[in-house]
Coordinates of C-alpha atoms in Angstrom, one line a residue:
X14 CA 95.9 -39.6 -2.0
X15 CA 95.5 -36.7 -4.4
X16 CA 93.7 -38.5 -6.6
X17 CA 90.8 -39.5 -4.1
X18 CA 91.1 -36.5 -2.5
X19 CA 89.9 -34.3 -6.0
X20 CA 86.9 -37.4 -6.1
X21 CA 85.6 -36.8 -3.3
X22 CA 85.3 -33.2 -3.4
X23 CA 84.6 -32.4 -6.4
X24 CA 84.0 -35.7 -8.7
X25 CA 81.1 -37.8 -8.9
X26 CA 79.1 -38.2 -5.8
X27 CA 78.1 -41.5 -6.9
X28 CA 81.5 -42.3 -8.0
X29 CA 83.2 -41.1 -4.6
X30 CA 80.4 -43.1 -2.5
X31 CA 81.5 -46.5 -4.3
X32 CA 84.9 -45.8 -4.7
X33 CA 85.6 -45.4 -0.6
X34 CA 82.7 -48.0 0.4
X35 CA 83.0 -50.8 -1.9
X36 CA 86.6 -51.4 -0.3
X37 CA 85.1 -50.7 2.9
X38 CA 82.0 -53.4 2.5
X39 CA 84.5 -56.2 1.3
X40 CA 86.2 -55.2 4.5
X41 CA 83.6 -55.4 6.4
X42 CA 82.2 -58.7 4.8
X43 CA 85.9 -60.0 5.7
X44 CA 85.7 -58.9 9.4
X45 CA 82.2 -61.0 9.7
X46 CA 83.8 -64.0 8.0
X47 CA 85.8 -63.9 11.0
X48 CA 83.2 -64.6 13.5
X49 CA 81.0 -66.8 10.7
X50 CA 83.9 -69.1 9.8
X51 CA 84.4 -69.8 14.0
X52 CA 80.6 -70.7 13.9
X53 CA 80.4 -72.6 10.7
X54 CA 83.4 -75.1 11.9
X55 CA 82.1 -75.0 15.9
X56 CA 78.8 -75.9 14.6
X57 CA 80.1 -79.3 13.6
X58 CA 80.8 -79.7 17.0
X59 CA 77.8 -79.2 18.4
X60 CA 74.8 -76.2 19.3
X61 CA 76.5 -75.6 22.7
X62 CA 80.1 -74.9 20.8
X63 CA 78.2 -72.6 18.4
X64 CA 76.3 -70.9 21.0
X65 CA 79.2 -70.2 22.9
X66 CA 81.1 -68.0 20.2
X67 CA 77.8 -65.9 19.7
X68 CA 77.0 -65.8 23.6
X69 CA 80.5 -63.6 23.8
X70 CA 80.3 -61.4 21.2
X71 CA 78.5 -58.2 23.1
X72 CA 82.0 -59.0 25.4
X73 CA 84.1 -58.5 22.1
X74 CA 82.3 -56.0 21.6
X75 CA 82.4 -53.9 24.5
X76 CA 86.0 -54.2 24.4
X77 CA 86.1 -53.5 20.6
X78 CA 84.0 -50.6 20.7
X79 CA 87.1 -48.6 22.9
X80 CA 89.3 -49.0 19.9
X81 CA 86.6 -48.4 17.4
X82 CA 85.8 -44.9 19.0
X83 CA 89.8 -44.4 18.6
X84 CA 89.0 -45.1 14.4
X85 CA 86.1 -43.2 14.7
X86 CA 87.8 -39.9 15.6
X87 CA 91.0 -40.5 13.5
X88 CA 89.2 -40.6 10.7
X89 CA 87.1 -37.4 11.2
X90 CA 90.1 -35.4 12.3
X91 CA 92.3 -36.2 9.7
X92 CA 89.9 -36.4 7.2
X93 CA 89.1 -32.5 7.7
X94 CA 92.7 -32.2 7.5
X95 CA 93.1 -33.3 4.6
X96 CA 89.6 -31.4 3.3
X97 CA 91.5 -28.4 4.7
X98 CA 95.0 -29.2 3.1
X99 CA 96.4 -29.4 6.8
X100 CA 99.0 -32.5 6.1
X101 CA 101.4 -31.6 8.6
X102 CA 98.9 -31.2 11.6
X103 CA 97.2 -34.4 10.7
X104 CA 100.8 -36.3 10.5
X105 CA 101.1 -34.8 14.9
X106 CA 97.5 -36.4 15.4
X107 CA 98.3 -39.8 13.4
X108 CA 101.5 -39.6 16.4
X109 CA 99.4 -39.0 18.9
X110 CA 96.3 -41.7 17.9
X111 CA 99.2 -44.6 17.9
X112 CA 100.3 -43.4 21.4
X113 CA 96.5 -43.8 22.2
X114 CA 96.2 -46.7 20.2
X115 CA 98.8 -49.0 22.2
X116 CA 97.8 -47.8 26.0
X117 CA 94.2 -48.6 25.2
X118 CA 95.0 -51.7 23.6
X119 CA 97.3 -53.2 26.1
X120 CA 95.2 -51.7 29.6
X121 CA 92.1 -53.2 28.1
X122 CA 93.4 -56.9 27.1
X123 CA 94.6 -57.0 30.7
X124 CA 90.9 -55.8 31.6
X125 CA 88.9 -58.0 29.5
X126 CA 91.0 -61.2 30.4
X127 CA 90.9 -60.5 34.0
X128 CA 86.8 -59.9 33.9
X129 CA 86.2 -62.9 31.6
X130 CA 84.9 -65.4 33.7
X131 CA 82.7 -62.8 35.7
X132 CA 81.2 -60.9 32.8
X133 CA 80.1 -64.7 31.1
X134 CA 78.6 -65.4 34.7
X135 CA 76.6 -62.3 34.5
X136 CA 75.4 -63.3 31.5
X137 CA 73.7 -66.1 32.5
X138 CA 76.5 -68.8 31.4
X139 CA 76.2 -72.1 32.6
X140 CA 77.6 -75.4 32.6
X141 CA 79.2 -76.1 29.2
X142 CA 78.2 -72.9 27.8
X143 CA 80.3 -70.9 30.5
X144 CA 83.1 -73.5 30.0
X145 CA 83.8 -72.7 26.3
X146 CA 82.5 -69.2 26.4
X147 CA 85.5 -68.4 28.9
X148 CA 87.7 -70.6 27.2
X149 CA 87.7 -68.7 23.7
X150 CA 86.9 -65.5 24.8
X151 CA 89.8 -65.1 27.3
X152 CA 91.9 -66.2 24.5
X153 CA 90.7 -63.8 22.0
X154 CA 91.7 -61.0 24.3
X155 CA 95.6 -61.7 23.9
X156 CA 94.7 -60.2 20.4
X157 CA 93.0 -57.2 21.4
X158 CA 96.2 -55.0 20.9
X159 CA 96.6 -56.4 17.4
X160 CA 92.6 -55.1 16.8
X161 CA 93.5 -51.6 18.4
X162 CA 96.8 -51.0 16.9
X163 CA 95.1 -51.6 13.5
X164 CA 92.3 -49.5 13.8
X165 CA 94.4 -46.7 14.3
X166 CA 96.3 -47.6 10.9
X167 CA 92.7 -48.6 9.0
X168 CA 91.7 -44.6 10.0
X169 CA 94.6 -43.3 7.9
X170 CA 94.0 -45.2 5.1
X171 CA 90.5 -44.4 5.4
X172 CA 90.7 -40.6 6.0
X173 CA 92.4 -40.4 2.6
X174 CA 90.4 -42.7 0.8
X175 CA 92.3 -45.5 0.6
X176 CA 90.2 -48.2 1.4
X177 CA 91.6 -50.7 -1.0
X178 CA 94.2 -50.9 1.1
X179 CA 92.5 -52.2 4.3
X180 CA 90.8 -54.6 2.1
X181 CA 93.8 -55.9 0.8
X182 CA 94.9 -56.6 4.2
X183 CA 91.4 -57.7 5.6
X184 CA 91.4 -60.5 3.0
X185 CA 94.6 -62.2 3.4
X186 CA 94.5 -62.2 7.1
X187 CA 90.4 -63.4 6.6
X188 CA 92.1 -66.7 4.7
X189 CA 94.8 -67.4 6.8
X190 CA 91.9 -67.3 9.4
X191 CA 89.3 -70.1 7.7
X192 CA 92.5 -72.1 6.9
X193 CA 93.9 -72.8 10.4
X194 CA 90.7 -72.9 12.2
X195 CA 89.7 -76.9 11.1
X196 CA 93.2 -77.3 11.7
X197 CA 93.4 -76.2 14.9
X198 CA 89.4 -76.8 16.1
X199 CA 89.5 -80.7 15.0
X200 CA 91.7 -83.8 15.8
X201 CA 90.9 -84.4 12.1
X202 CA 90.4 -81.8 9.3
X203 CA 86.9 -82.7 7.6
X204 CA 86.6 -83.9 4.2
X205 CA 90.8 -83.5 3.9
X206 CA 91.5 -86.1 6.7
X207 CA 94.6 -84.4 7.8
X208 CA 95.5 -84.7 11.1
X209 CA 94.5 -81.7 12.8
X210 CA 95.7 -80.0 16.7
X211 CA 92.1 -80.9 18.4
X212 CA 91.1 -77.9 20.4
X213 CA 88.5 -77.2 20.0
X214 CA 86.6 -73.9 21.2
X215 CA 89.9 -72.9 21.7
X216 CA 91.5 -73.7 18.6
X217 CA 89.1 -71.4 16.7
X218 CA 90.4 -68.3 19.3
X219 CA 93.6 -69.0 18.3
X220 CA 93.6 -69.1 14.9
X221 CA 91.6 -65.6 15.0
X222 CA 94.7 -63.9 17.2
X223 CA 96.8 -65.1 14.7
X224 CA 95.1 -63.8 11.7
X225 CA 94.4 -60.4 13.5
X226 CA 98.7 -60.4 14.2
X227 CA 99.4 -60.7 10.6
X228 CA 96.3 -58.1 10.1
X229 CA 97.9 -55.6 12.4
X230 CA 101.5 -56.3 10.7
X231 CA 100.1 -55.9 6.8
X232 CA 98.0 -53.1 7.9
X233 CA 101.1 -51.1 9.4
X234 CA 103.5 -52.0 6.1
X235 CA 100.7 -51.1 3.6
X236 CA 100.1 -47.6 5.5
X237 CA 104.0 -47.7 4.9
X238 CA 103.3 -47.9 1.3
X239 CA 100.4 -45.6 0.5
X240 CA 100.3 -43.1 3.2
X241 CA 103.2 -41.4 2.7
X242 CA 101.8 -38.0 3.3
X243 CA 100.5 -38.9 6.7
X244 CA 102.7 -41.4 8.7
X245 CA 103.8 -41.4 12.0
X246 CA 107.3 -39.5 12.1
X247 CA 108.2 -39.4 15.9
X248 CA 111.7 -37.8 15.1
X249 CA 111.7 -34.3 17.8
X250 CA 108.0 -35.6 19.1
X251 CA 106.7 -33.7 21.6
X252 CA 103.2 -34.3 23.0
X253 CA 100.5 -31.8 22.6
X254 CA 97.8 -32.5 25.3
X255 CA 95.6 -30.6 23.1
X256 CA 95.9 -33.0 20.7
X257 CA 95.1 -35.9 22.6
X258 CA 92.0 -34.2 24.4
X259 CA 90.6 -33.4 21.2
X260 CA 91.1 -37.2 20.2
X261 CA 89.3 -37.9 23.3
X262 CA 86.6 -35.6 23.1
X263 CA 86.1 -36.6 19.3
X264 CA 86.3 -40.3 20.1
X265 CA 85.4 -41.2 23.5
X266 CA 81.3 -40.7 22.7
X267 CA 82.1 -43.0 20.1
X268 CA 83.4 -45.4 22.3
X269 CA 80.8 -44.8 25.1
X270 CA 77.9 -45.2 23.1
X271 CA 79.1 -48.8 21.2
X272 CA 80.4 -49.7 25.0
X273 CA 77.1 -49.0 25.9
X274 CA 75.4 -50.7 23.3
X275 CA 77.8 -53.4 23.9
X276 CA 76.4 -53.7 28.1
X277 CA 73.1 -53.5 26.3
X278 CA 73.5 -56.5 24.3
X279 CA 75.2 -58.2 27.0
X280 CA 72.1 -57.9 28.8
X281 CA 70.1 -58.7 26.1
X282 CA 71.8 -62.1 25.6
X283 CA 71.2 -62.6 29.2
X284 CA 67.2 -62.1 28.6
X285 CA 67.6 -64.3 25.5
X286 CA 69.5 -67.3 27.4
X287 CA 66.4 -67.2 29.5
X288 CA 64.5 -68.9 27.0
X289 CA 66.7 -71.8 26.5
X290 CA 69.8 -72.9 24.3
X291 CA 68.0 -73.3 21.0
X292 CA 66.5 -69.8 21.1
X293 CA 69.8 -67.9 21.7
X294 CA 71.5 -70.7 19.0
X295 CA 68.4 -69.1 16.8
X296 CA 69.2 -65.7 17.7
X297 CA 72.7 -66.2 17.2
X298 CA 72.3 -67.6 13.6
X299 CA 70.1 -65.3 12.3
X300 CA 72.2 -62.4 13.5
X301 CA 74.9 -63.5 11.8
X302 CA 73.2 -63.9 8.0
X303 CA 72.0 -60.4 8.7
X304 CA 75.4 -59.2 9.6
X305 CA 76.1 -59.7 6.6
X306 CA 73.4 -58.5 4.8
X307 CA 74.0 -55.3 6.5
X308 CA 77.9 -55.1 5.1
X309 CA 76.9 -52.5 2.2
X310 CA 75.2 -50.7 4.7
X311 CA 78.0 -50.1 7.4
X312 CA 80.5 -50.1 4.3
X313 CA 78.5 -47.1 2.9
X314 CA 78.4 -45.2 6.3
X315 CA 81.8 -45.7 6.9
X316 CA 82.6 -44.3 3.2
X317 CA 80.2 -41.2 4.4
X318 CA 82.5 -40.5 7.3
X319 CA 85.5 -39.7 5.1
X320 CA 83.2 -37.7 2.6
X321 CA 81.8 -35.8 4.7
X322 CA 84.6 -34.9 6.8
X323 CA 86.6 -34.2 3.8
X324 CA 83.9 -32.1 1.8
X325 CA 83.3 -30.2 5.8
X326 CA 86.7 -29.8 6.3
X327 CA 86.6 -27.8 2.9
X328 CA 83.4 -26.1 3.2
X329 CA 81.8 -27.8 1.4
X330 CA 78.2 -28.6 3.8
X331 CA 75.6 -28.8 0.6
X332 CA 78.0 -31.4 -1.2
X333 CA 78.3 -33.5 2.4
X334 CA 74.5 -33.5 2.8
X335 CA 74.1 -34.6 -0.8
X336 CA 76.5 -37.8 -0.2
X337 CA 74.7 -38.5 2.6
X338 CA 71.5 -38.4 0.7
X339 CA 72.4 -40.8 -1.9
X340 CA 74.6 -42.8 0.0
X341 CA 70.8 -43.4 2.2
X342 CA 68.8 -44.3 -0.4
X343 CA 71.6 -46.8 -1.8
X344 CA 71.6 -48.5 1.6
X345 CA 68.2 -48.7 2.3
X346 CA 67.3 -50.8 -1.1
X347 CA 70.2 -52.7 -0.5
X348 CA 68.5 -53.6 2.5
X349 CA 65.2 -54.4 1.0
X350 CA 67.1 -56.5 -1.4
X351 CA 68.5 -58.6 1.6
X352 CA 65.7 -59.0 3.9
X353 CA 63.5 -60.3 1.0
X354 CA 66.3 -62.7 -0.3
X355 CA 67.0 -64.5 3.4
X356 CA 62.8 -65.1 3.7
X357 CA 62.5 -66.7 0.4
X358 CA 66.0 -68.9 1.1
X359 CA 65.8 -69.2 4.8
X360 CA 65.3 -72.6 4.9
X361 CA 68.4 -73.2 2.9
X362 CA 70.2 -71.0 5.2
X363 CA 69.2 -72.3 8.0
X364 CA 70.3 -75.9 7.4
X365 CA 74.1 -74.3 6.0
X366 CA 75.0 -73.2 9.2
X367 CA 73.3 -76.0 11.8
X368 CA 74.0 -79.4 10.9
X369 CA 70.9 -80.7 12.9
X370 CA 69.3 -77.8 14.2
X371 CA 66.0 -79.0 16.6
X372 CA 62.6 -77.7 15.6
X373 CA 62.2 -75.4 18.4
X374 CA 65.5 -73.7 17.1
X375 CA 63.9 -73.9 13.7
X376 CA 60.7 -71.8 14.5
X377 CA 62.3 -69.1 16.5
X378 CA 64.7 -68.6 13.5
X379 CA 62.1 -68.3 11.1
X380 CA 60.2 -65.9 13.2
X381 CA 63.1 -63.7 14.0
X382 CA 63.8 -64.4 9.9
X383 CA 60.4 -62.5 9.0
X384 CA 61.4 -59.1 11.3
X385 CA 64.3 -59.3 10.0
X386 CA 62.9 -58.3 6.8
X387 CA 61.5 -55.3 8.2
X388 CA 64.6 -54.5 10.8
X389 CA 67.0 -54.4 7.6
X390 CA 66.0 -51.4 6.0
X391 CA 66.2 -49.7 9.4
X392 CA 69.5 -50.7 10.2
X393 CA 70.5 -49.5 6.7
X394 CA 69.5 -46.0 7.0
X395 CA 70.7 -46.1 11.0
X396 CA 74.1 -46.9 9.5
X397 CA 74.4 -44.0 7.2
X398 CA 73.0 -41.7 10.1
X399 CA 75.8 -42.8 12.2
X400 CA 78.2 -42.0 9.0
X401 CA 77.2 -38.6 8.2
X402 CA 77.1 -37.6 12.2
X403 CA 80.8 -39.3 12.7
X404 CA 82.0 -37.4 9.7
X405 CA 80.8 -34.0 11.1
X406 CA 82.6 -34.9 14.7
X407 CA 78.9 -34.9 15.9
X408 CA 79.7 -38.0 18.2
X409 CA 77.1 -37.0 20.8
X410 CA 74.4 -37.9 18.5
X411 CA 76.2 -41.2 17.0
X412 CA 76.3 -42.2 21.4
X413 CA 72.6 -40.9 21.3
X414 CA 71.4 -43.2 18.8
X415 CA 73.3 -46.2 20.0
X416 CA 73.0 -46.1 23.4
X417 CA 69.2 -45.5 23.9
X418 CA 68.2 -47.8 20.9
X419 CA 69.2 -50.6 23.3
X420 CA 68.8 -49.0 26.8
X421 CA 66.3 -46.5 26.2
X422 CA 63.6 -48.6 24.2
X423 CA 65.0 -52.4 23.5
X424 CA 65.5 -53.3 26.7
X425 CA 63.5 -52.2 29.2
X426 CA 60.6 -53.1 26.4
X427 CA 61.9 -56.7 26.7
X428 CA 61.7 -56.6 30.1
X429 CA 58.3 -55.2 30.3
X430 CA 57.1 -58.7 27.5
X431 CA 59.2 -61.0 29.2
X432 CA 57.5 -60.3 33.0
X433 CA 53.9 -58.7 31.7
X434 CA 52.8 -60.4 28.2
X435 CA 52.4 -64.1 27.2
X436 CA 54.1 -63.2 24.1
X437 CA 57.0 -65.6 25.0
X438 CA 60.5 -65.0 22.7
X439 CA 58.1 -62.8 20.4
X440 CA 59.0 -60.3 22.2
X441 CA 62.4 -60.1 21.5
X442 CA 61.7 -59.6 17.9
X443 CA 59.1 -57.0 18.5
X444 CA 60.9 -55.0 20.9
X445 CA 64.1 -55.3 18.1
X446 CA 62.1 -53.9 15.1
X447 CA 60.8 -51.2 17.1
X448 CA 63.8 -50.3 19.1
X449 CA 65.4 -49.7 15.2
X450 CA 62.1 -47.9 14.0
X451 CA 62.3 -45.2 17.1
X452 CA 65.9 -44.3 16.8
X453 CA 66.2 -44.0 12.9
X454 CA 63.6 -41.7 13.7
X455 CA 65.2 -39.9 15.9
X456 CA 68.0 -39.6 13.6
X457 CA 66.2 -37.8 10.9
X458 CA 64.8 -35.2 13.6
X459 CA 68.0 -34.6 14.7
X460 CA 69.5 -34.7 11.1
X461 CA 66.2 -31.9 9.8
X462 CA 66.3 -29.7 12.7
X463 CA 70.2 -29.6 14.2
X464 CA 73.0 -27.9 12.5
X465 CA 75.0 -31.1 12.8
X466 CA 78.3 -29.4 10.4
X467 CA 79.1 -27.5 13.3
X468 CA 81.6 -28.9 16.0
X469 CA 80.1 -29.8 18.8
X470 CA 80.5 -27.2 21.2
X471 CA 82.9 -27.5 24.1
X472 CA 81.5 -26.8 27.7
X473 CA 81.2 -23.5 28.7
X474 CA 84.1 -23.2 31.7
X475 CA 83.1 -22.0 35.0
X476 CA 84.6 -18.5 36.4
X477 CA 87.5 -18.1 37.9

């Protein structure tokens, strides 16, 4: 811990940046593999099974966002605990987060599998696209405490530095994943021929909850292992409402503004399922190569988070704007890099993840392919936006940016092409590219003109 803590205060910039994202991209490239591998075997199947997995994922996560708000405020408390050499206060809050951690995770898998079949209805899920989209989403939310609980022990490891760690446990849990899904998705395990469980859509939700159970198991024993400064110690615990309403007020715009770009892409998938099958199969796949295109990016914000909270928490503001500077201009040419590479190979691409993808499928992919390449870079710099604000506590503008990107300017811009213009699915990608263009500028008005290292300043209280 001492060790990363000295790097990121006062070592290398560049060094620091790599050092806590590198980890953190794997980790995130790991967490992705999670939803590719699903598709990759499902997509044997059929386009329907395929669909199905990609038609539920803004109901993962909306659900997933509540526990990611909980990570998003553990690891800017703690880490300007640690910036402030505070070890003992940030050991009460690492109590208090798990305490959070396992009500939220427990009240919102009831939730979620209660609202399943209703949320996939709204959605516009019919037929045998409802069928399997209940069937493995409903599933998945037995997990959800395994998810939750973890994220609470990945913003430990992450507030010191010690992203290795969550790697380490990311990748095992990530094979044990692509090993039992063929197993448990077909009677017979292709190109092995051994005899597999059959099931499917299902199958492949099962195999995830187990791997995110070991996840959630490894996660807590490593933490065990390399936190030993800050770990939970409930001996004399008493609970400090403060605590938990500053773990609230830190996380919950967090949470509200993924939720609410979570509704937003619910909605959006209900626009896209509008124009057929093959266009939200289209949408699906290309989302998921630039998902992980986009891992540097999101592993670079979330290594910005810690640095910045650590170099704020030790007044250090010039040194925190600097990381943020160069962990920007990293991003964004790794984002270049990526949008240029899936044009020239999307045909290629394409083909890896559909076995017989029909040509109208084909042409909405390469389409949505060629924004992409513009959309990249501006998802690149939105991500280390969002890393330097959640460092800083600045939530509100991390909910800003997220939730009007999608209800502020995507969506109703959708709407407005869908019923006014002739412009057909094209406007989906238009209203994408400039939906991301708007709000990173926002970001950088906000980011110029804001003093964003200041807490965010609590309501003013009415007289008594």
């Amino acid at each position: 811990m001492e060790k990363n803590r000295t790097l990121i205060l006062s070592g290398s910039l560049y060094r620091a940046i790599f050092t806590v994202s590198v980890p953190l991209i794997i980790n995130n490239l790991i967490q992705q593999l999670y939803n590719v591998a699903d598709g990759v075997w499902l997509g044997q199947l059929g386009t329907t099974e395929f669909a199905a997995t990609a038609f539920v994922f803004p109901i993962t996560f909306l659900f997933t966002s509540l526990g990611f708000g909980l990570s998003i405020a553990g690891v800017s408390i703690l880490s300007q605990l640690i910036g402030a050499g505070k070890p003992e206060e940030a050991k009460e809050y690492a109590n208090h987060l798990l305490i959070v951690g396992v009500t939220v995770g427990f009240l919102f898998a009831a939730l979620g599998y209660a609202l399943t079949p209703t949320l996939v209805g709204l959605m516009g899920g019919a037929d045998d696209l409802y069928m399997h989209s209940v069937t493995y989403m409903r599933i998945l939310f037995l997990g959800y405490p395994f998810v939750v609980i973890y994220f609470v022990f990945q913003s430990m490891m992450n507030a010191e530095g010690s992203t290795k760690s969550i790697t380490l446990v990311s990748g095992v849990s990530m094979i044990v994943n692509i090993i039992l899904d063929p197993i448990f998705i077909f009677d017979v395990v292709p190109k092995f021929g051994v005899k597999g469980l059959g099931l499917g859509v299902a199958g492949a939700a099962y195999a995830t909850i187990l791997s995110q159970a070991l996840m959630m198991v490894g996660g807590f024993f490593l933490l065990r292992v390399t936190a030993k400064e800050i770990f939970f110690d409930f001996r004399g615990f008493r609970p400090n409402f403060a605590m938990f309403q500053k773990i609230l007020r830190v996380g919950l715009p967090s949470a509200v503004g993924n939720s609410g770009s979570a509704l937003g892409f619910l909605v959006l998938n209900a626009f896209i399922a509008r124009y057929g099958t093959d266009t939200l199969a289209a949408y699906a796949m290309v989302n998921r190569i630039t998902g992980l295109i986009m891992m540097p990016s999101m592993g670079f914000g979330g290594g910005l988070t810690s640095i910045v909270g650590q170099n704020l928490g030790a007044g250090q503001k010039e040194r925190a704007k600097d990381a943020f500077r160069r962990a920007l201009m990293l991003s964004v040419a790794l984002g270049v890099v990526g949008g240029v590479y899936l044009y020239l190979d999307r045909v290629a691409i394409l083909h890896f993840f559909i076995k017989n993808p029909s040509g109208s499928m084909v042409s909405d992919a390469f389409v949505y392919i060629g924004y992409s390449v513009a959309i990249l870079p501006l998802m690149s710099a939105f991500n280390a936006l969002m890393g330097v604000f959640n460092g800083s506590g600045r939530t509100d503008y991390s909910m800003r940016m997220t939730v009007g990107r999608l209800w502020v300017i995507r969506l109703p811009m959708i709407f407005a092409f869908q019923h006014f213009t002739d412009l057909g699915a094209n406007g989906i990608w238009i209203s994408m590219l400039l939906s991301n263009l708007l709000t990173v500028l926002y970001g950088f008005i906000v980011y110029k003109t804001v003093d964003w290292t200041q807490p965010r300043p609590k309501k003013a209280q009415a007289p008594s």
